[in-house]
């Protein structure tokens, strides 16, 4: 195996594939990066057994300056190889596999020889032959991930809650996550008719990596399912993730249908006030802030308190407020995550009682996005 | 005590004074920031007992928008106070000390009440009445610090080596640091005549903080000494550091006067090559790279090796090379620190033997800056 390639084009794909490679794997060969050179180009593969990423660098794209002198395959220690490639002196590099998997990497006057591994021992990627695919733009998919993944549980005690629950019914994609203290739900009407129904749970960690990889180029993302794997195809890159097994709890009944008090806020302004209040609540044993709403007198206030340090009180300015007087306490960190997910939107917060979950929705698009937070009992 | 101030102007000075405040101090009141309001303005003080920083925000500078309603003093928990000030909603803030050192901080509709401490219990800063001062520009002083502090020891076994040795003789300021494996020495001819002679050791940690504070504004720095303290005055800010006690070793005899092999390199190019070689040496038990120089055949090469990962070999291109053939091994990290301190200069490296220290000097300014590195015996 021998090829020459443009270093910048190579590094870009190397960075993508490396997202799947962990140095903490229990399968030693997975700390390596697999390279395969053939007629179509150079294929890079990385995997941590949960996530696998494979990308093809085309020979026929002149930007890649890829010339394959002889086909073949090798597995190289990923971290080192990437460090080496990034520090090479010239615009191009040549990689040449010699005897006993020894691999020579040259660029200008620098020449590295590193010990590779037999690519035949690298695990096979899952095969997904499903032809049904959902297609979304990268921006929409990234937003959907970022809005739901915040509510995913990071406790392994209930593994099923570490994933986001995706269902597809009647051309409507629904994504829900909950850690049992809060819930986030996003609906998307698919642009083109999809066949079949989905009901899968994708690990939050996989989705976070996928969202990072989508970047700002806004590429189309194609999503395909098999029994225990999902495959996202983005251009020439394939991103595989295992699915979580089990039944996701029924979350539809958790969302209240009515409210007794509601208020409309600018999400960014409310976020700043919660951030100030949490400066003090974070110093307290039970990280809680208190919100009081008095629609009759048009008064809304937020309170934070730490016995050691002091307290904070701030008058809020909801653009609208209706219903009964209310005093409610909650974890400000859940509130901050939820508020950030709305960006600069105007939101409506609806309450039923100081001990029942309350909801946040964008005022202009109530149907498709909802955040739910369970309050904290302080009396 | 009560005042109103522009938040941006306040934060700028708060950030400077906070450099001296550590949360890990054994004297609880030193986790606090001292504020004193009087006729001249607002004085902020922070200290960790080793370093103290005091700065005056003038009432008569309109940018500060400082209005002192009543004079007084208070000590406030530094980290919180700073977090609070940075998150306040409006351009100005009002601070009001009420009963029992309770302090109210208000800005717009946000109002914090935090517990302060009696400023009378805050330690007094050292008094330095020396009138003799050395003055340098901030850029020169920062360069001098950054060039020498790299060679300071971080081992407490020989505390004296954790400082930089400053001497002033005949209008010439000499700064030397060594951790016994390497040495860095910088000379500066003072622009104006200085009276007196100096011979002091300033902790490396203090100098690093001072260099960070100097920033890019290039202010003049005035340096004054007392028996066990040094005071740097930068505009309205005073930076105090304790001195290290003891006798610094005589380093002048360590620097060789002659050489048998020497070579001239572009510092940046050589740095890149050393960085590549160290990728492999870092994986080896004894982090060492090997340099071979063969002036007769105009050949220079650098080698790095790790039994587990592989090896690297790179031909170097010195612009000049004279003397005997040489093979020498050294710690690439010392070399990297030294090379970075030269910026983009052309440097001359001079060797005497594979076991004797070698020196690096800027080719254009050999007299005033020298880095010395002890090689590693590998045979």
XYZ file of C-alpha atoms in Angstrom:
758
model
C 0.000 0.000 0.000
C 1.409 3.358 -1.014
C -0.190 6.748 -1.638
C 0.495 10.480 -1.705
C -2.134 12.960 -0.486
C -2.705 16.610 0.266
C -2.149 17.037 3.982
C -4.947 19.593 4.627
C -7.593 17.455 2.858
C -6.380 14.400 4.777
C -6.404 16.156 8.167
C -9.999 17.319 7.658
C -11.242 13.728 7.264
C -8.868 12.415 9.915
C -10.445 14.807 12.420
C -13.923 13.516 11.577
C -13.046 9.846 11.865
C -11.098 10.415 15.089
C -14.325 11.405 16.875
C -15.155 7.709 17.043
C -11.737 6.607 18.328
C -11.166 6.407 22.069
C -7.897 5.619 23.815
C -9.921 3.957 26.591
C -11.265 1.040 24.589
C -10.930 -2.530 25.827
C -10.267 -3.763 22.251
C -6.653 -2.693 21.519
C -6.988 -2.547 17.720
C -9.759 0.056 18.098
C -7.205 2.618 19.334
C -6.051 2.472 15.710
C -7.240 4.144 12.538
C -7.909 1.851 9.581
C -6.781 3.026 6.140
C -7.795 1.248 2.954
C -6.523 2.361 -0.460
C -8.313 1.078 -3.575
C -9.566 2.232 -6.978
C -12.142 4.641 -5.593
C -9.774 6.341 -3.162
C -8.717 6.195 0.470
C -11.190 4.997 3.107
C -10.601 5.943 6.771
C -12.387 4.077 9.565
C -12.524 4.716 13.294
C -14.658 3.015 15.939
C -15.145 2.657 19.683
C -17.614 -0.230 19.215
C -20.545 2.092 20.093
C -19.908 4.625 17.331
C -18.132 3.917 14.027
C -17.236 6.518 11.424
C -16.086 5.729 7.905
C -15.217 8.255 5.230
C -14.010 8.037 1.649
C -11.450 10.446 0.207
C -12.025 10.297 -3.548
C -9.130 9.845 -5.960
C -10.976 11.815 -8.605
C -11.336 15.027 -6.575
C -8.304 17.144 -7.550
C -8.368 19.030 -4.198
C -7.301 15.825 -2.461
C -4.167 15.457 -4.642
C -4.551 11.759 -3.926
C -2.377 9.409 -5.954
C -2.559 5.719 -5.059
C 0.623 3.954 -6.170
C -0.433 0.580 -4.815
C -3.672 -0.510 -3.060
C -3.768 -2.136 0.369
C -4.833 -1.676 3.981
C -3.226 -0.931 7.357
C -4.209 0.018 10.929
C -2.098 2.772 12.522
C -2.084 4.091 16.129
C -4.653 6.878 15.706
C -3.440 9.528 18.143
C 0.207 9.375 17.068
C -0.534 9.133 13.438
C -2.750 12.186 13.627
C -0.146 14.133 15.680
C 2.500 13.229 13.108
C 0.388 14.183 10.095
C -0.488 17.547 11.683
C 3.167 18.410 12.305
C 4.652 17.373 8.946
C 6.576 20.134 7.149
C 5.191 20.055 3.592
C 1.768 20.360 1.888
C 1.796 16.704 0.843
C 2.700 13.446 2.513
C 3.526 9.980 1.254
C 2.538 6.866 3.165
C 4.184 3.570 2.311
C 3.537 0.235 4.064
C 6.655 -1.931 3.967
C 7.436 -5.311 5.520
C 5.796 -6.496 8.728
C 3.208 -3.666 8.722
C 5.991 -1.077 9.168
C 4.703 2.175 7.732
C 6.863 4.995 6.416
C 5.378 8.497 6.403
C 7.456 11.095 4.570
C 6.989 14.796 3.917
C 9.863 16.999 2.815
C 12.986 15.951 4.702
C 11.055 14.361 7.599
C 10.607 10.617 7.593
C 8.664 8.670 10.227
C 8.529 4.894 10.522
C 5.744 3.598 12.753
C 4.526 0.145 13.655
C 1.169 -0.700 12.095
C -1.250 -3.587 12.619
C -2.824 -6.069 10.221
C -6.061 -4.531 8.879
C -7.574 -8.023 8.615
C -7.911 -8.039 12.391
C -10.003 -4.846 12.452
C -13.671 -5.556 13.330
C -16.209 -5.367 10.506
C -18.663 -2.499 10.515
C -22.353 -3.373 10.888
C -24.208 -3.979 7.650
C -27.280 -1.886 7.138
C -29.194 -2.737 3.997
C -32.381 -0.852 4.788
C -33.455 1.207 1.813
C -35.938 3.367 3.772
C -34.282 6.624 4.739
C -35.334 9.852 6.389
C -33.524 12.907 5.056
C -33.166 16.191 6.959
C -30.874 19.164 6.495
C -27.848 19.303 8.795
C -29.100 22.496 10.484
C -32.496 21.007 11.366
C -30.945 17.769 12.564
C -28.349 19.541 14.694
C -31.000 21.761 16.252
C -33.184 18.742 17.019
C -30.242 16.991 18.689
C -29.103 20.009 20.689
C -32.636 20.717 21.900
C -33.329 17.201 23.138
C -29.969 15.809 24.206
C -29.800 18.261 27.155
C -32.518 16.263 28.927
C -30.792 12.904 28.479
C -29.791 11.152 31.725
C -26.098 10.614 32.450
C -26.811 7.992 35.091
C -26.214 4.426 34.087
C -28.801 3.168 36.605
C -31.519 3.447 33.947
C -29.565 3.006 30.700
C -32.637 3.534 28.522
C -32.836 7.174 29.678
C -29.292 7.876 28.397
C -30.761 7.907 24.890
C -33.158 10.025 22.850
C -36.382 8.292 21.823
C -37.159 8.761 18.107
C -40.538 7.791 16.683
C -41.853 8.277 13.180
C -45.611 8.132 12.688
C -47.562 9.660 9.800
C -44.590 11.542 8.378
C -43.928 13.196 11.732
C -40.594 12.665 13.484
C -40.800 12.969 17.267
C -37.686 13.103 19.485
C -38.036 12.901 23.281
C -35.502 12.754 26.093
C -36.001 12.748 29.837
C -33.845 12.114 32.887
C -37.029 11.932 35.013
C -36.444 15.470 36.410
C -37.003 17.224 33.105
C -38.114 16.390 29.598
C -37.504 17.817 26.171
C -39.626 17.019 23.128
C -39.221 18.175 19.540
C -41.502 17.418 16.562
C -40.542 17.729 12.916
C -42.873 17.395 9.945
C -40.825 15.585 7.289
C -40.516 17.468 3.996
C -40.969 14.346 1.875
C -43.174 11.324 2.514
C -41.424 8.607 4.564
C -42.461 5.008 4.434
C -42.537 2.776 7.496
C -42.661 3.611 11.226
C -39.674 4.058 13.532
C -39.451 3.495 17.259
C -35.786 3.578 18.352
C -33.597 4.910 21.141
C -30.279 6.443 20.056
C -27.558 6.988 22.722
C -27.203 10.684 23.658
C -23.407 10.411 23.355
C -23.675 9.300 19.712
C -26.017 12.172 18.898
C -23.715 14.714 20.555
C -20.780 13.531 18.408
C -22.961 13.556 15.312
C -24.121 17.121 16.012
C -20.491 18.242 16.405
C -19.581 16.614 13.113
C -22.387 18.347 11.234
C -20.588 21.667 11.642
C -21.770 24.743 9.800
C -21.789 23.361 6.238
C -25.442 22.319 6.571
C -25.101 19.069 4.598
C -28.110 16.762 4.173
C -28.264 13.923 6.700
C -29.784 10.604 5.715
C -30.894 8.312 8.535
C -31.305 4.531 8.036
C -32.142 1.842 10.559
C -31.398 -1.818 11.047
C -32.414 -3.986 13.990
C -29.783 -2.682 16.408
C -27.916 0.020 14.492
C -28.586 3.404 12.997
C -26.589 4.785 10.075
C -26.339 8.497 9.341
C -24.921 9.299 5.915
C -23.464 12.778 5.413
C -21.905 13.178 1.980
C -19.056 10.651 1.801
C -19.074 10.015 5.537
C -21.002 7.248 7.275
C -21.713 7.527 10.979
C -22.917 4.303 12.676
C -24.301 4.086 16.196
C -25.668 1.176 18.149
C -29.250 1.547 19.411
C -30.313 1.158 23.043
C -32.439 -1.902 23.693
C -35.598 -1.812 25.757
C -38.882 0.048 25.963
C -38.791 3.793 26.445
C -41.305 4.982 29.080
C -44.518 6.541 27.783
C -43.791 10.265 28.103
C -46.929 11.655 26.432
C -48.948 11.566 29.654
C -46.306 13.626 31.520
C -47.067 16.804 29.608
C -49.892 18.771 31.265
C -52.745 19.984 29.056
C -53.851 22.951 31.086
C -52.346 25.625 33.327
C -53.426 27.966 36.103
C -50.657 30.579 35.732
C -48.678 31.508 32.657
C -46.135 34.169 31.710
C -44.353 35.232 28.559
C -40.616 36.034 28.694
C -37.755 36.888 26.402
C -35.668 33.688 26.749
C -32.306 35.493 26.777
C -33.330 38.051 29.393
C -34.758 35.389 31.685
C -31.618 33.284 31.205
C -29.406 36.157 32.428
C -31.559 36.617 35.530
C -31.477 32.860 36.300
C -27.688 32.868 35.836
C -27.389 35.647 38.413
C -29.677 33.889 40.873
C -27.779 30.619 40.446
C -24.484 32.276 41.472
C -25.802 32.083 45.011
C -27.921 28.914 44.815
C -24.807 27.031 43.651
C -23.200 27.768 47.017
C -26.139 26.370 48.891
C -26.596 22.700 49.788
C -29.847 22.433 47.823
C -29.249 24.278 44.549
C -32.687 25.897 44.214
C -34.007 29.287 43.101
C -37.480 30.635 43.834
C -39.801 32.345 41.368
C -42.879 34.332 42.421
C -45.548 35.433 39.972
C -48.362 37.817 40.899
C -50.346 38.498 37.712
C -52.953 40.664 39.473
C -50.256 43.153 40.542
C -47.994 42.586 37.498
C -45.135 41.493 39.718
C -42.622 38.719 39.006
C -39.464 38.081 41.038
C -36.626 35.612 41.196
C -34.718 34.791 44.413
C -31.441 33.013 45.114
C -29.953 32.381 48.512
C -26.872 30.929 50.172
C -26.646 31.030 53.974
C -22.840 31.471 53.784
C -22.540 34.081 51.085
C -25.733 36.106 50.844
C -28.796 36.437 48.662
C -30.094 37.937 45.447
C -33.482 39.265 44.426
C -34.455 40.504 40.998
C -37.654 41.909 39.538
C -38.521 40.271 36.195
C -40.413 41.885 33.350
C -42.640 39.294 31.632
C -44.307 40.721 28.525
C -47.531 39.044 29.620
C -48.747 37.286 32.752
C -52.133 35.689 33.485
C -53.766 33.412 36.044
C -53.320 32.794 39.745
C -50.590 33.982 42.102
C -47.778 31.401 42.364
C -44.569 30.669 44.266
C -42.410 27.871 42.845
C -38.829 26.599 43.368
C -36.648 24.745 40.879
C -33.101 23.739 39.972
C -31.697 26.736 38.068
C -29.340 24.520 36.016
C -32.285 22.696 34.414
C -33.862 26.071 33.713
C -30.635 27.405 32.144
C -30.298 24.364 29.833
C -33.927 24.716 28.787
C -33.737 28.479 28.194
C -30.542 28.178 26.115
C -32.296 25.695 23.829
C -34.750 28.423 22.749
C -32.074 30.824 21.521
C -33.457 34.365 21.232
C -37.147 33.363 21.071
C -40.046 34.665 23.144
C -41.323 31.808 25.299
C -44.412 30.983 27.323
C -44.017 29.261 30.696
C -47.120 27.533 32.023
C -47.636 26.352 35.605
C -50.347 24.328 37.301
C -49.148 24.109 40.924
C -45.909 24.536 42.936
C -45.398 20.752 42.953
C -46.390 19.862 39.387
C -44.088 20.041 36.364
C -44.206 23.269 34.361
C -43.619 23.723 30.663
C -41.698 26.115 28.417
C -42.673 26.527 24.762
C -41.759 29.047 22.068
C -44.752 31.428 21.901
C -44.656 31.412 18.088
C -44.418 27.612 17.700
C -46.092 26.002 20.696
C -46.818 22.693 18.995
C -43.378 21.536 17.913
C -41.061 22.121 20.864
C -41.638 21.747 24.575
C -39.384 21.687 27.608
C -40.751 20.385 30.885
C -39.164 20.861 34.330
C -40.179 19.280 37.642
C -40.091 21.799 40.510
C -38.399 21.197 43.860
C -40.419 20.974 47.063
C -38.980 23.423 49.617
C -41.655 23.260 52.325
C -19.269 53.190 52.328
C -21.277 53.724 49.173
C -20.303 54.277 45.551
C -21.505 53.961 41.975
C -19.099 52.939 39.215
C -18.948 51.981 35.552
C -18.981 48.201 35.427
C -16.514 47.747 32.512
C -13.890 50.018 34.123
C -14.363 48.226 37.445
C -14.077 44.734 35.902
C -10.795 45.643 34.186
C -9.137 46.499 37.510
C -10.872 43.654 39.328
C -9.283 41.204 36.866
C -5.830 42.634 37.558
C -6.122 42.529 41.344
C -7.633 39.024 41.256
C -4.347 37.652 39.887
C -2.990 37.875 43.417
C -5.987 36.208 45.076
C -5.959 32.459 45.578
C -8.782 30.335 46.971
C -6.157 28.002 48.452
C -4.736 30.423 51.002
C -4.368 29.429 54.663
C -5.365 32.955 55.779
C -9.156 33.080 55.222
C -9.436 36.865 54.790
C -7.022 36.681 51.827
C -9.709 34.892 49.779
C -11.338 38.312 49.877
C -10.911 41.491 47.876
C -10.359 44.677 49.858
C -12.155 47.819 48.664
C -11.383 51.260 50.097
C -13.290 54.362 48.978
C -11.837 57.777 49.791
C -11.285 61.241 48.286
C -8.903 60.037 45.575
C -11.093 57.155 44.401
C -11.566 53.445 44.928
C -8.584 51.281 45.890
C -8.742 47.510 45.260
C -6.305 45.146 46.996
C -5.701 41.434 46.560
C -2.975 39.260 48.057
C -1.896 35.667 48.562
C 0.861 36.696 51.007
C 3.542 36.061 48.299
C 2.145 38.500 45.758
C 0.021 41.557 46.527
C -1.616 43.800 43.942
C -3.165 47.175 44.690
C -4.774 49.490 42.185
C -6.456 52.880 42.386
C -9.525 53.738 40.298
C -9.504 57.550 40.159
C -12.644 59.562 40.900
C -11.513 62.270 38.520
C -11.317 60.055 35.414
C -14.729 60.447 33.719
C -14.425 56.989 32.061
C -14.744 55.374 35.469
C -18.088 57.110 36.194
C -17.080 56.761 39.828
C -19.181 58.642 42.339
C -18.348 58.080 46.001
C -21.387 58.874 48.153
C -19.656 57.941 51.411
C -16.072 56.778 52.107
C -15.224 53.521 53.885
C -13.709 50.045 53.481
C -14.889 46.433 53.191
C -13.515 42.983 52.309
C -15.745 40.884 50.004
C -15.408 37.229 48.900
C -13.356 37.781 45.749
C -14.526 35.013 43.456
C -18.254 35.568 44.106
C -18.018 39.265 44.032
C -16.276 39.142 40.690
C -18.788 36.601 39.279
C -21.628 38.828 40.429
C -20.154 42.029 38.984
C -19.530 40.322 35.628
C -23.154 39.135 35.370
C -24.960 42.318 36.426
C -27.489 43.582 33.884
C -26.667 47.309 33.551
C -23.616 49.447 32.632
C -23.274 50.758 36.177
C -23.454 49.245 39.614
C -23.960 50.651 43.101
C -22.263 49.142 46.127
C -23.545 50.021 49.581
C -22.163 48.656 52.874
C -24.929 48.483 55.457
C -24.981 47.113 59.019
C -22.699 44.275 60.121
C -20.579 44.418 56.933
C -23.612 43.375 54.845
C -23.033 44.709 51.355
C -25.738 45.488 48.821
C -24.794 45.428 45.140
C -27.455 46.735 42.796
C -27.623 47.144 39.031
C -30.924 47.656 37.215
C -33.540 45.440 38.847
C -30.986 42.983 40.283
C -30.020 43.336 43.912
C -27.451 41.163 45.692
C -26.750 41.199 49.436
C -23.501 39.493 50.403
C -21.677 39.045 53.674
C -18.501 41.134 53.922
C -15.647 41.182 56.416
C -14.114 43.985 58.495
C -11.374 45.621 56.387
C -9.445 46.381 59.607
C -8.537 42.692 59.781
C -6.946 42.672 56.321
C -3.122 42.371 56.505
C -1.078 45.494 55.793
C 0.910 45.608 52.579
C 4.708 45.833 52.903
C 6.116 49.344 53.047
C 8.744 50.119 50.473
C 10.263 53.536 50.848
C 13.237 53.050 48.546
C 13.551 55.977 46.170
C 15.978 54.209 43.800
C 14.039 52.782 40.888
C 14.842 51.034 37.630
C 12.432 51.843 34.817
C 11.910 49.662 31.744
C 9.165 49.573 29.145
C 6.544 46.874 29.594
C 7.559 45.122 26.345
C 11.215 44.847 27.348
C 10.345 43.705 30.835
C 7.872 41.112 29.614
C 10.383 39.750 27.116
C 13.070 39.537 29.799
C 10.682 37.634 32.081
C 9.448 35.258 29.389
C 12.985 34.502 28.228
C 14.343 33.643 31.657
C 11.411 32.228 33.622
C 11.336 29.108 31.385
C 14.546 27.893 33.058
C 13.261 28.349 36.605
C 12.999 25.148 38.654
C 9.581 23.983 39.801
C 11.041 21.654 42.418
C 10.798 22.880 45.977
C 13.885 20.839 46.964
C 16.126 23.807 46.138
C 13.783 26.779 46.685
C 16.384 29.313 45.557
C 16.237 27.905 42.010
C 12.492 28.616 41.787
C 13.402 32.286 41.316
C 15.135 34.473 38.747
C 18.378 36.072 39.902
C 18.518 39.803 39.117
C 21.751 41.757 39.473
C 22.446 45.364 38.603
C 26.056 46.382 38.143
C 27.341 49.396 36.178
C 23.953 50.224 34.697
C 23.571 46.700 33.364
C 20.635 44.539 34.467
C 21.365 40.814 34.364
C 18.625 38.189 34.822
C 19.576 34.506 35.200
C 17.535 31.377 35.887
C 18.592 27.752 36.054
C 17.011 24.503 37.181
C 20.487 22.851 37.008
C 19.612 21.114 33.686
C 19.428 24.326 31.673
C 20.102 27.999 32.128
C 18.778 31.191 30.609
C 20.527 34.556 30.884
C 19.427 37.939 29.606
C 21.314 41.261 29.833
C 19.783 44.708 29.452
C 21.655 47.992 29.263
C 19.522 50.457 31.223
C 18.461 53.509 29.215
C 19.034 55.921 32.117
C 21.721 55.824 34.786
C 20.694 53.764 37.833
C 22.200 54.330 41.225
C 23.022 51.477 43.592
C 23.609 47.793 42.969
C 20.976 45.036 43.104
C 21.388 41.385 43.903
C 17.969 39.785 44.447
C 16.038 36.613 43.631
C 12.417 37.112 42.547
C 10.067 34.071 42.572
C 9.342 32.800 39.051
C 5.624 32.581 39.869
C 5.501 36.298 40.708
C 7.266 37.211 37.472
C 4.907 35.054 35.408
C 1.892 36.851 36.909
C 3.555 40.223 36.361
C 4.278 39.406 32.706
C 0.622 38.423 32.183
C -0.521 41.680 33.739
C 1.691 43.791 31.488
C -0.468 42.833 28.503
C -0.039 44.623 25.202
C -0.356 48.228 26.353
C 3.413 48.495 26.854
C 3.263 50.642 29.992
C 6.449 51.675 31.793
C 7.389 49.422 34.710
C 9.212 50.876 37.701
C 11.036 48.412 39.952
C 11.910 49.272 43.567
C 13.476 47.100 46.264
C 13.341 46.807 50.012
C 15.078 44.220 52.156
C 12.673 41.361 51.413
C 10.187 42.769 48.923
C 10.160 44.095 45.398
C 7.570 46.577 44.174
C 6.688 46.986 40.503
C 4.670 50.101 39.721
C 2.680 50.102 36.480
C 0.577 53.250 36.125
C -1.864 53.238 39.046
C -1.204 49.600 39.892
C 1.330 48.378 42.431
C 2.537 44.785 42.254
C 4.421 43.537 45.351
C 6.330 40.283 45.550
C 8.364 38.763 48.326
C 12.006 37.984 47.494
C 13.635 34.578 47.931
C 16.243 34.478 50.681
C 19.648 32.871 50.235
C 22.616 32.997 47.905
C 22.074 32.217 44.252
C 24.748 29.864 42.843
C 27.497 31.460 40.742
C 26.308 30.769 37.216
C 28.930 32.747 35.274
C 31.396 29.842 35.271
C 28.791 27.474 33.740
C 28.798 29.213 30.380
C 31.544 27.824 28.118
C 33.844 30.317 26.390
C 34.813 28.219 23.411
C 33.323 25.604 21.137
C 34.460 22.826 18.820
C 31.319 22.587 16.628
C 28.786 25.270 15.832
C 25.795 25.644 13.535
C 23.409 28.408 12.566
C 19.667 27.699 12.342
C 16.415 29.485 11.790
C 14.886 29.122 15.280
C 11.334 28.471 14.012
C 12.381 25.829 11.489
C 14.481 23.969 14.040
C 11.624 24.187 16.568
C 9.250 22.441 14.116
C 11.765 19.646 13.526
C 12.318 19.168 17.284
C 8.553 19.089 17.815
C 8.259 16.292 15.266
C 11.115 14.325 16.811
C 9.644 14.733 20.301
C 6.359 13.125 19.206
C 8.213 9.825 19.418
C 10.687 10.576 22.212
C 7.729 11.447 24.474
C 6.564 7.842 24.195
C 9.915 6.502 25.236
C 11.016 5.978 28.839
C 13.939 8.405 28.491
C 12.591 11.387 26.573
C 15.676 12.071 24.443
C 16.321 13.097 20.836
C 19.645 12.750 19.030
C 21.314 15.379 16.835
C 24.189 14.614 14.479
C 26.288 17.334 12.866
C 28.842 16.597 10.140
C 30.197 19.975 8.992
C 32.726 18.429 6.569
C 29.909 16.794 4.575
C 27.313 19.532 5.298
C 24.994 17.041 6.933
C 22.817 17.596 9.996
C 20.131 15.220 11.208
C 17.718 14.847 14.080
C 16.446 11.461 15.356
C 13.592 10.451 17.652
C 12.758 6.940 18.684
C 10.199 4.983 20.681
C 10.530 1.195 20.836
C 6.729 0.797 20.969
C 5.654 3.225 18.289
C 8.464 3.756 15.795
C 11.089 6.304 14.874
C 11.652 9.543 13.004
C 14.624 10.916 11.136
C 14.878 14.348 9.574
C 17.597 16.125 7.630
C 18.155 19.670 8.928
C 19.371 22.613 6.882
C 21.640 24.835 8.993
C 22.607 28.026 7.158
C 26.170 27.523 8.399
C 28.078 24.717 10.129
C 31.704 24.622 11.264
C 34.020 22.493 13.387
C 34.227 18.827 14.285
C 31.751 16.024 13.658
C 29.389 15.579 16.640
C 26.634 13.320 17.950
C 24.715 14.640 20.949
C 21.462 13.728 22.769
C 19.213 16.034 24.789
C 15.742 16.486 26.261
C 13.659 17.937 23.406
C 11.363 19.802 25.813
C 14.252 21.947 27.086
C 15.214 22.596 23.482
C 11.640 23.573 22.563
C 11.385 26.052 25.462
C 14.726 27.564 24.515
C 13.918 27.835 20.795
C 10.530 29.444 21.448
C 12.235 32.163 23.491
C 14.101 33.360 20.372
C 10.952 33.997 18.335
C 11.783 34.199 14.626
C 15.510 34.962 15.047
C 18.468 33.207 13.465
C 20.447 31.483 16.209
C 23.878 29.986 16.679
C 24.233 26.744 18.622
C 27.732 25.996 19.947
C 28.936 22.630 21.250
C 32.123 21.488 22.940
C 31.521 17.765 23.552
C 28.600 15.282 23.741
C 28.641 15.508 27.537
C 29.208 19.225 28.069
C 26.458 21.891 28.051
C 25.814 23.620 24.731
C 24.610 27.153 24.145
C 22.068 28.909 21.939
C 22.415 32.639 21.183
C 20.751 34.967 18.672
C 23.330 35.339 15.885
C 22.678 39.093 15.683
C 22.909 39.755 19.429
C 25.240 37.156 20.934
C 26.146 39.193 23.997
C 22.785 39.862 25.573
C 20.882 36.588 25.516
C 22.046 33.040 26.016
C 20.297 29.724 26.593
C 22.313 26.787 27.878
C 21.218 23.126 27.853
C 22.923 20.124 29.462
C 22.929 17.087 27.144
C 21.862 13.587 28.200
C 24.350 10.738 28.316
C 22.996 7.843 26.255
C 26.022 5.548 26.161
